[in-house]
Every structure is written in structure tokens, then in C-alpha cells.
Coordinates of C-alpha atoms and ligand atoms in Angstrom, one line a residue:
X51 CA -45.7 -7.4 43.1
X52 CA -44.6 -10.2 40.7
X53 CA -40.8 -9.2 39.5
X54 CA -40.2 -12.4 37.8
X55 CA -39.5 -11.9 34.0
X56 CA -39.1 -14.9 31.5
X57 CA -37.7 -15.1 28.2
X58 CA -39.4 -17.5 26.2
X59 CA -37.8 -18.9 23.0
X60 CA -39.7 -20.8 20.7
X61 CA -43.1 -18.7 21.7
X62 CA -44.4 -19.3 17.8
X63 CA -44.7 -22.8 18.3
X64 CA -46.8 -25.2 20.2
X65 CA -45.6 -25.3 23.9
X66 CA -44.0 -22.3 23.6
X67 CA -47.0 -20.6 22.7
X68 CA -48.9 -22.9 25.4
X69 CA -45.7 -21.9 28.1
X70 CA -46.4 -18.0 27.8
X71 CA -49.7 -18.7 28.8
X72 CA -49.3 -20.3 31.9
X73 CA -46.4 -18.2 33.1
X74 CA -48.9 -15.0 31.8
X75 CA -51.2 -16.6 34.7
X76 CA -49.1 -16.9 37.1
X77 CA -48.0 -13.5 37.1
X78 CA -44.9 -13.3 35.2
X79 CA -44.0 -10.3 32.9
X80 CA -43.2 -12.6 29.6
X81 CA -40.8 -12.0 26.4
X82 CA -41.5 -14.2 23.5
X83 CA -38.8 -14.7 20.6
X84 CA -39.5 -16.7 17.7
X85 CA -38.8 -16.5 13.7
X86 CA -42.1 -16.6 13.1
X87 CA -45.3 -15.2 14.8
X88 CA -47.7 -18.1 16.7
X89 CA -49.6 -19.7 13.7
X90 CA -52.8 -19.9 15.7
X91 CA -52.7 -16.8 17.4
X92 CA -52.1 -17.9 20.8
X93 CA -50.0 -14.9 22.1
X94 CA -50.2 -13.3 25.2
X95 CA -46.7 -12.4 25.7
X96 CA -46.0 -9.0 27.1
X97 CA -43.5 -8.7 24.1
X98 CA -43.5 -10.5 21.0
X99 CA -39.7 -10.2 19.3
X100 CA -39.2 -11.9 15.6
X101 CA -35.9 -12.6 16.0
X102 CA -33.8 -15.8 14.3
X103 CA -31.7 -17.2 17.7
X104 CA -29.3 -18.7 14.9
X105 CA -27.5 -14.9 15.1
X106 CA -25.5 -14.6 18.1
X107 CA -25.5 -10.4 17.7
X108 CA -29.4 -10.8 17.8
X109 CA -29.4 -13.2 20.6
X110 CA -27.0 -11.1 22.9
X111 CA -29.4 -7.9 22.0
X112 CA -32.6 -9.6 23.1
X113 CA -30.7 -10.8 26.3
X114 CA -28.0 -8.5 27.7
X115 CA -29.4 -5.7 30.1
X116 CA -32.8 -7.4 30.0
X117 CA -32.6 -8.7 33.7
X118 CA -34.3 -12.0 32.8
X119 CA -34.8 -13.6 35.6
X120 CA -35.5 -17.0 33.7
X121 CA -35.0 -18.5 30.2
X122 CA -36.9 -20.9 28.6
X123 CA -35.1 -22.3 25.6
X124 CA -37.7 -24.5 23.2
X125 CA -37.1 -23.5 20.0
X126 CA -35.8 -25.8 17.8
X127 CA -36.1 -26.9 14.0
X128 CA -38.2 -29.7 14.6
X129 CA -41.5 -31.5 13.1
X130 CA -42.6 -35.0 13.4
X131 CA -41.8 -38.1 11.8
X132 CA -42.1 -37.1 8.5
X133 CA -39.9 -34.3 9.1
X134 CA -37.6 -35.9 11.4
X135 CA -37.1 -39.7 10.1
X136 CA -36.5 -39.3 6.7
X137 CA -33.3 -37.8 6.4
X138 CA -34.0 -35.3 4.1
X139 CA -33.5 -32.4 6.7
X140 CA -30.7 -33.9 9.1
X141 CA -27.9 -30.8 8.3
X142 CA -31.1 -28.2 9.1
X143 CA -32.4 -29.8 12.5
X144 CA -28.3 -30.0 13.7
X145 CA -27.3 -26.8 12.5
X146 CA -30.2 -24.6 13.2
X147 CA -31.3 -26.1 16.6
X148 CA -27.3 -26.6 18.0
X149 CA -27.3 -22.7 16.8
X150 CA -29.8 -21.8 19.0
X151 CA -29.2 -23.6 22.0
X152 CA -25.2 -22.4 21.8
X153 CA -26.3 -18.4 21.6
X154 CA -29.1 -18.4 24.0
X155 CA -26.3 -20.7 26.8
X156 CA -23.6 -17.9 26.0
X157 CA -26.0 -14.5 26.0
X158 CA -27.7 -15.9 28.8
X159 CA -23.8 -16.3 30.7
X160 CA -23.0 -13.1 29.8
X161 CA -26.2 -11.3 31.0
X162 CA -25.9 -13.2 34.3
X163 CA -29.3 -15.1 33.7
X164 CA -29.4 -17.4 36.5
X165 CA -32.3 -20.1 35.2
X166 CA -32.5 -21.6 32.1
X167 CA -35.2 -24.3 31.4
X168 CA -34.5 -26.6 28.0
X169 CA -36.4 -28.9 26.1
X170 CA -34.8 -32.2 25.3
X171 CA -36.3 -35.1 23.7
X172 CA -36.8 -39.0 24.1
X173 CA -35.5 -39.2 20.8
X174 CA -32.1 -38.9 22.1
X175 CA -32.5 -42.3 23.5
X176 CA -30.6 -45.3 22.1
X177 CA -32.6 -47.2 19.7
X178 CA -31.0 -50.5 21.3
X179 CA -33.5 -50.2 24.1
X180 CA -36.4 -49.5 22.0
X181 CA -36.6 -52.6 19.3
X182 CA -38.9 -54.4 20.8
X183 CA -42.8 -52.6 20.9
X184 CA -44.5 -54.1 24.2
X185 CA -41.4 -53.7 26.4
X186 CA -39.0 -50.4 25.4
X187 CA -36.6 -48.6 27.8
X188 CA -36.4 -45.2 28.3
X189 CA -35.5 -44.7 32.3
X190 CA -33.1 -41.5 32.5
X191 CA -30.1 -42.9 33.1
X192 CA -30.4 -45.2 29.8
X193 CA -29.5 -42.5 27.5
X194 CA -25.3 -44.2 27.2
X195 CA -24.2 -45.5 25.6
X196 CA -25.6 -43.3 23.4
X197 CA -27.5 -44.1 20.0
X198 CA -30.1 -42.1 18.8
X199 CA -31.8 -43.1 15.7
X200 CA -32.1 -39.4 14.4
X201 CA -29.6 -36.6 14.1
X202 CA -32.7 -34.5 15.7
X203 CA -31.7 -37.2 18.9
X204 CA -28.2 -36.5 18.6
X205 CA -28.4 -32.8 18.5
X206 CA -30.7 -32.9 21.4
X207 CA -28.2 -34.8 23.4
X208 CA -25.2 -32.3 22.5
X209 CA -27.5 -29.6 23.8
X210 CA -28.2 -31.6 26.9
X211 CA -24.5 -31.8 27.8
X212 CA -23.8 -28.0 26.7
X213 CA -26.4 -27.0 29.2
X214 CA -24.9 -29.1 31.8
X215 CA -21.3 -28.0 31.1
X216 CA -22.5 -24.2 31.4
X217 CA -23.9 -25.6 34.5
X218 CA -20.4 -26.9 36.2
X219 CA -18.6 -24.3 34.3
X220 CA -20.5 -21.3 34.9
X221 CA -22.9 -21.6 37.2
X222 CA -26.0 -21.1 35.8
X223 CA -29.0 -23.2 37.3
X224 CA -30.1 -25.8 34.3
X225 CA -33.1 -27.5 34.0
X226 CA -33.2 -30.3 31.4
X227 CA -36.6 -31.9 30.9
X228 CA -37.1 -34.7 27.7
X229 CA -40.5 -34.6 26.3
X230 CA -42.2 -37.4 25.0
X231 CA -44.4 -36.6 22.2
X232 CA -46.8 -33.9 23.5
X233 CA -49.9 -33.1 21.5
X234 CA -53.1 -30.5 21.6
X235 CA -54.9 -27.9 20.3
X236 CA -53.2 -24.9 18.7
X237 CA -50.1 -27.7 17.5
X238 CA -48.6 -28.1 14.0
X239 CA -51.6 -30.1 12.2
X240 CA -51.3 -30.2 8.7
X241 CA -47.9 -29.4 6.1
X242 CA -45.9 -32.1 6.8
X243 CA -44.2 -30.9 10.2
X244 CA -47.4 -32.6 12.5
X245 CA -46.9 -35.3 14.8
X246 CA -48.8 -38.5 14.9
X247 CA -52.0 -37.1 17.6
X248 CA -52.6 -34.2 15.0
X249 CA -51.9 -36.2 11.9
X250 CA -54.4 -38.9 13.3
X251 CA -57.3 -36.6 14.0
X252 CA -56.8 -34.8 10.3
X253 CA -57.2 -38.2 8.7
X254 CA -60.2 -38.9 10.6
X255 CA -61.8 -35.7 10.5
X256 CA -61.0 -34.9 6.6
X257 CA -62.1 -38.7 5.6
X258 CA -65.3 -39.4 4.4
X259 CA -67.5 -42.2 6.2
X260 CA -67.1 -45.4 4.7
X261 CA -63.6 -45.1 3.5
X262 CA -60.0 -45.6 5.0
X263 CA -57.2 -44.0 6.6
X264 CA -53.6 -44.1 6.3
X265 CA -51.2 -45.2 8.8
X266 CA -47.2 -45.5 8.7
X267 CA -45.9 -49.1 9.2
X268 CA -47.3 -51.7 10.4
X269 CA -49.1 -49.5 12.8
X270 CA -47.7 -52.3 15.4
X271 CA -44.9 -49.6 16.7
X272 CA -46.0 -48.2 20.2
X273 CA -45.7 -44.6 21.7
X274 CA -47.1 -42.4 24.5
X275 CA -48.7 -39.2 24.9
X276 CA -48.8 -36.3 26.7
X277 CA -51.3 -33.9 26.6
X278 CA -49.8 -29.9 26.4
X279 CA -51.5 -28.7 29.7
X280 CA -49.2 -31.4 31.6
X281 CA -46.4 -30.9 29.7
X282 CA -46.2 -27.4 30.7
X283 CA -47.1 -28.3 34.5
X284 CA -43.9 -30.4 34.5
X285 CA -41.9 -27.5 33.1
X286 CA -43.3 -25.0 35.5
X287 CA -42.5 -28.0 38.6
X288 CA -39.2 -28.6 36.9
X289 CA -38.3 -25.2 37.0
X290 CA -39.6 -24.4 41.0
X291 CA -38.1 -27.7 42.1
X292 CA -34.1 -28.2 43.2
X293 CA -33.9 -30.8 40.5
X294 CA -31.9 -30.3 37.5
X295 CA -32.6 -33.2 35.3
X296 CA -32.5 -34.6 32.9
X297 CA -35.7 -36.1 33.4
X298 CA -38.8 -37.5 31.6
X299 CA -42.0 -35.2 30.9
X300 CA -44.2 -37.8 29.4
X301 CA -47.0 -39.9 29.7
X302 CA -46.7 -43.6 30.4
X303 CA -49.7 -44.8 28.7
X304 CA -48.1 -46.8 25.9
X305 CA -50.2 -47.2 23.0
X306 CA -49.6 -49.0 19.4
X307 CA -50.2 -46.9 16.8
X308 CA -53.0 -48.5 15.0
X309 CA -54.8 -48.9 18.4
X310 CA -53.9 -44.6 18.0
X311 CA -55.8 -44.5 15.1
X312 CA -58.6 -46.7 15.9
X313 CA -58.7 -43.7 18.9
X314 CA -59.1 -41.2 16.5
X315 CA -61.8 -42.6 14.2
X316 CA -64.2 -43.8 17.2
X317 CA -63.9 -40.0 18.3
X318 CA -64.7 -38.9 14.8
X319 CA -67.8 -41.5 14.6
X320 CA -67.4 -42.7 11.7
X321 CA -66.6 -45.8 10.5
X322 CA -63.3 -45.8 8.7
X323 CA -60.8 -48.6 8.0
X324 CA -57.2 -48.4 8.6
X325 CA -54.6 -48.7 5.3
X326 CA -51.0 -49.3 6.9
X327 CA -48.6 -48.1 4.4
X328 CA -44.7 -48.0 4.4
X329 CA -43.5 -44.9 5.9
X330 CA -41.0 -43.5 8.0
X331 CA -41.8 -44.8 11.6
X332 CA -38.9 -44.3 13.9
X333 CA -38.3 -46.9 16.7
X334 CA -40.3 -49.7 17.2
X335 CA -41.1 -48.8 20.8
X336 CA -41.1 -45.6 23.1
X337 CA -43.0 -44.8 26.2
X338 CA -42.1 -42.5 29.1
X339 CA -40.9 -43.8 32.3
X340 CA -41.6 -41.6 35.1
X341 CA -40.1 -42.8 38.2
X342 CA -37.2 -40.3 38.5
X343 CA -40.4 -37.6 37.9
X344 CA -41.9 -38.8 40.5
X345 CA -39.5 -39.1 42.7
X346 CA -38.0 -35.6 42.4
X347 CA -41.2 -33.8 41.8
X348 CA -43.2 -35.8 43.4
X349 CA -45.5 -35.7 41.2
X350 CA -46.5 -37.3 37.0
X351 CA -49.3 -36.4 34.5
X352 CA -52.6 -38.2 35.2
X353 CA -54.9 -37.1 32.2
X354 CA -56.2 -40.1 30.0
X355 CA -55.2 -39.7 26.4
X356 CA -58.6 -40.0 25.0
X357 CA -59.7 -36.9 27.2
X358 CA -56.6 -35.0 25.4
X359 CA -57.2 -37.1 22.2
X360 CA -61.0 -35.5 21.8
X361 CA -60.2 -32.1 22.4
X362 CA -57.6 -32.1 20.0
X363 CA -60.0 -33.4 17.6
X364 CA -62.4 -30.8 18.1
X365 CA -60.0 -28.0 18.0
X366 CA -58.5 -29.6 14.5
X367 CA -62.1 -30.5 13.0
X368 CA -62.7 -26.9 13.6
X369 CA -59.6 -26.0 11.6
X370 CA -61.0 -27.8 9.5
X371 CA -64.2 -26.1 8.7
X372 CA -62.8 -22.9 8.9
X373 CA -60.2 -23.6 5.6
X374 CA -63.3 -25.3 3.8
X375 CA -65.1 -22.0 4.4
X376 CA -62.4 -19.8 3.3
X377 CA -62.2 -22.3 0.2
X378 CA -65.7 -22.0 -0.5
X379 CA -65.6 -18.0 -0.3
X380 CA -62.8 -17.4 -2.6
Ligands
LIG258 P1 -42.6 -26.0 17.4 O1 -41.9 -26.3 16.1 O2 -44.0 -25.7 17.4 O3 -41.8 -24.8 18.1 C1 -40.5 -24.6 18.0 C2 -40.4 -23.1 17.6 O4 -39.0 -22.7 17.5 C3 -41.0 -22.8 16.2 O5 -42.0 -21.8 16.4 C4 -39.9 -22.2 15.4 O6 -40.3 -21.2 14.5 C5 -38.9 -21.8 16.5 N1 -37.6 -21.6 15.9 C6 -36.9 -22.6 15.2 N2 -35.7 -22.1 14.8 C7 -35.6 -20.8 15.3 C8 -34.7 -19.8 15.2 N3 -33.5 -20.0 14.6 N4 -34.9 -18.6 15.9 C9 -36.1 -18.4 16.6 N5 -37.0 -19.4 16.7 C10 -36.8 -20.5 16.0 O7 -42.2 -27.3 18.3 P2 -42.8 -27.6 19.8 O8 -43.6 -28.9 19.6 O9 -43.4 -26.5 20.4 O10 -41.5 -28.0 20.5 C11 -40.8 -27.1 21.4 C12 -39.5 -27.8 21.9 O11 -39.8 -29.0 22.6 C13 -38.5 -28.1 20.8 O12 -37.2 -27.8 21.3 C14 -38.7 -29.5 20.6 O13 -37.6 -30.2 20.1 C15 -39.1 -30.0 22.0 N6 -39.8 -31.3 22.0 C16 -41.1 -31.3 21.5 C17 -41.8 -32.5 21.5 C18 -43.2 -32.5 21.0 O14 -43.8 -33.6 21.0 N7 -43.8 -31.4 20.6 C19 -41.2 -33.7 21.9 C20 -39.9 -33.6 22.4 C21 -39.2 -32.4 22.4

């Protein structure tokens, strides 16, 4: 019999939805705690608690005397670059996401949790190193000095160090992975909070043939992509290895973003035109570099993004549909 029980935080959104899943399959006996219930349905937790981690009383009640014997800590205020680049939300992301991440370290210490897995970002890497688009740097140990070019970035790399002080100060076994951009089915894909894969395939799939698509910048920026089933298999390795990270969970399949959107379109089949337009872009370059991954888990994603690219298109033409219909019947 399988005693392992996980706590996952964040279980509403995208991986954490996707993260319930896997640990469902392997066996585990999973709590999810989110403010908000999985938009897509994709819930299989054993318990589902609404909860806002922000509280420290409700974080220490869905903790303490819970025997947890792991924590997965993903949930965070966070969308993509519309969200994230223009400014307009910097005091939110800090507050809300350094909230969350302080609670969950110091009810986890309390309850004697001895795991905790959390998701970092490549966005806490300095923009220095990622100026120029065909060469940027984002090896692990590149992070200082530091210079993020978001607050999102910066909060991320407080959280990073909290979790490693609790670590040295308490004792609790810390896994730190940074995600680069991971995209799929069941994501945020529409309302201003999507990230480039989803917004991409919306675009396509909601333009009609002949016309044209937008795309922020000069569409010359580059980034890579990792597809959600991966992402969680470096979590789960992550977790299971002796490693504690930081490290890279990302692909290395650097692409520019216009070459992103031609991706899109050909899936689509139609023949649309791209329309680069000012809007906020982030740094000019970012792809993973996985050979501290590979060497400590011996192991990196190998999934093509078109493979993840097309069924992410399918799921969100599907989405699609599905408004359109419930448009046409009311
Ligand atoms: P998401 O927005 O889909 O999921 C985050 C979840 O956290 C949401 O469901 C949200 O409701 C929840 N949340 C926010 N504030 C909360 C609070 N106060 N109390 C309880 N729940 C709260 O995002 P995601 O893409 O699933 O990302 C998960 C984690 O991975 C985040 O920490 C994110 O910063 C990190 N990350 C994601 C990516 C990516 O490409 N998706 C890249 C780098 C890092």
C-alpha cells in the first residue's frame, strides 16, 4: 500500500492541475488547494480545498496534523507577458506570490513536512545575459548577479532563497526547479493571463483564412518550450532524485517568435499573414540550458515542439467551438 500523501498548491491552474494527475497515477493519495476550482475541469485530487494560501491561519489549518508526506508549492499570481511585462500588476505578483510561498515554508516547518517541491522561473534570470536573441544565457549558476527584468523574476528569486534558507535552517528537503515556459492543453488560453503557445494557436484558430495575425515585437525575440507532460516528469524526477536544485525544467529548442507563429498557422492550415505590433515582449532572448538536468537527473525532455504545439491546438480549437456554440444557443 501506497502511504505517500501530497499537498498540492496551485491545483486550479495549469500544472498543478496536470501534477495531481500524474501523482493520482502513481498512487499517491492527493490534496489540492487553490482559490479557485480547475477552469477546465481537470481534477482528480482526492480533496479539493478552496483556500487563499495568502492567510497564514488557513495555510497552518490545511497543513498541521495532515502528515503530508510532500508539498508541492506552484501557486502563484502569475500570467504571461501581458500580465507579467507591463507593469500594471507588479505590487499583486510580489505580494500575493511572496505571501504564499512564506505560509506554505512556515506551516510546512511547523507540521514537520519533510519535502517541499517549488516552482521557480527563468524569469528570475538577469536580463544582461539575454540581450542578444541567437545566443542567450540561462545555465544555473548565471542567475548573480542578479537582474531580473520583472518583479514576477524578482519575487521568484526571493522565494528561491527562502526555500533554501528553510533548507540550512530547518531542515526540510527543498527542491527548486525553474520552468521555462511550459504550455498544453487544459492552460490559461484566452483573458489576458495566456502565454505565447496558447495565445498563438487562438490567433490562428479564431482567424479567418486570408487574413492576419498579431504578433508582439518584432517577432525576432526567441524562446523555448516545454510541453506540460515533461514538465511534470522533471518535477516528479526532481523530487525522487538527491538533487536539490535549483535547476532548469525546460526545453532547449530555441525558437523566434515569428518562426512561433508561422508554427501555429501551418498547424491551423490556413494561410494567414503575420502583423508584428508593438507590445510587451520581455527579453530579447531565453532558452533553457539543460546540462546541470542532465547531469543530476540524468535525464532532459525530448518531445518536438510541433508534436506539443498541435495538440495544443486541437484542444484550444475545440475551446473554441464549444464557446461559439454556447454563443449561438443563448
Ligand atoms: P496558473 O496561474 O495556471 O496556476 C497558479 C495557480 O495558483 C492558479 O490556479 C491560482 O489560482 C493559484 N493561486 C494564486 N494565488 C493563490 C492564493 N493566494 N491561494 C491559493 N491559490 C492561489 O500557473 P501555472 O502555469 O500552472 O504555473 C504554476 C507555477 O509554475 C507558478 O508558480 C508559476 O510561477 C510557475 N511557472 C510557470 C511557468 C509556465 O510557463 N506556466 C513558467 C515558469 C514558472
Amino acid at each position: 500500500m501506497n502511504h505517500k500523501k501530497a499537498l498540492v498548491c496551485g491545483a486550479g491552474g495549469f500544472i498543478g492541475g496536470h501534477l495531481v494527475n500524474r501523482l493520482k497515477s502513481e498512487g499517491y493519495y492527493v490534496v489540492g488547494v487553490d482559490v479557485k476550482n480547475n477552469e477546465y475541469g481537470n481534477n482528480s485530487a482526492d480533496e479539493f480545498i478552496i483556500g487563499d494560501l495568502r492567510d497564514p491561519k488557513i495555510v497552518e489549518e490545511i497543513i498541521s496534523g495532515k502528515n503530508f508526506t510532500e508539498i508541492y508549492q506552484l501557486a502563484a499570481d502569475m500570467g504571461g507577458a501581458g500580465y507579467i511585462f507591463t507593469g500594471n500588476h507588479d505590487a499583486d505578483v510580489m505580494h500575493n506570490s511572496a505571501l504564499c510561498n512564506l505560509n506554505v515554508l512556515e506551516s510546512a516547518k511547523n507540521a514537520g513536512v519533510k519535502k517541499i517541491f517549488y516552482s521557480s522561473s527563468a524569469c528570475m534570470y538577469p536580463e544582461y545575459n539575454q540581450m542578444d536573441p541567437n545566443n542567450p544565457k540561462c545555465s544555473e549558476e548565471s542567475a548573480y548577479p542578479a537582474a531580473p527584468d520583472s518583479e514576477y523574476g524578482w519575487e521568484k528569486l526571493f522565494s528561491e532563497r527562502l526555500y533554501f534558507a528553510y533548507n540550512r535552517n530547518y531542515g526540510i528537503d527543498v527542491k527548486v526547479a525553474r520552468f521555462h515556459n511550459i504550455f498544453g492543453p487544459q492552460g490559461t488560453w484566452t483573458g489576458g493571463k495566456e502565454k505565447a503557445p496558447a495565445a498563438m494557436c487562438r490567433k490562428a484558430a479564431e482567424a479567418a483564412d486570408g487574413t492576419s495575425i498579431e504578433v508582439w515585437g518584432d517577432g525576432q525575440q526567441t524562446r523555448s518550450f516545454l510541453y506540460i507532460d515533461e514538465c511534470v516528469e522533471g518535477v516528479r524526477r526532481l523530487m525522487e532524485s538527491d538533487f536539490a536544485g535549483p535547476v532548469n525544467i525546460g526545453s532547449e529548442e530555441m525558437i523566434s517568435i515569428n518562426d512561433f507563429a508561422k508554427m501555429a498557422i501551418e498547424i491551423s492550415g490556413k494561410t494567414l499573414s503575420i502583423n508584428n505590433i508593438t507590445g510587451p515582449t520581455g527579453v530579447r532572448g531565453r532558452n533553457s540550458d539543460n546540462d546541470l538536468l542532465k547531469a543530476k537527473l540524468n535525464w532532459e525532455p525530448s518531445q518536438s515542439l510541433r508534436i506539443g504545439m498541435e495538440k495544443t491546438y486541437q484542444w484550444i480549437a475545440k475551446q473554441i467551438e464549444a464557446k461559439q456554440a454556447v454563443a449561438v444557443e443563448a
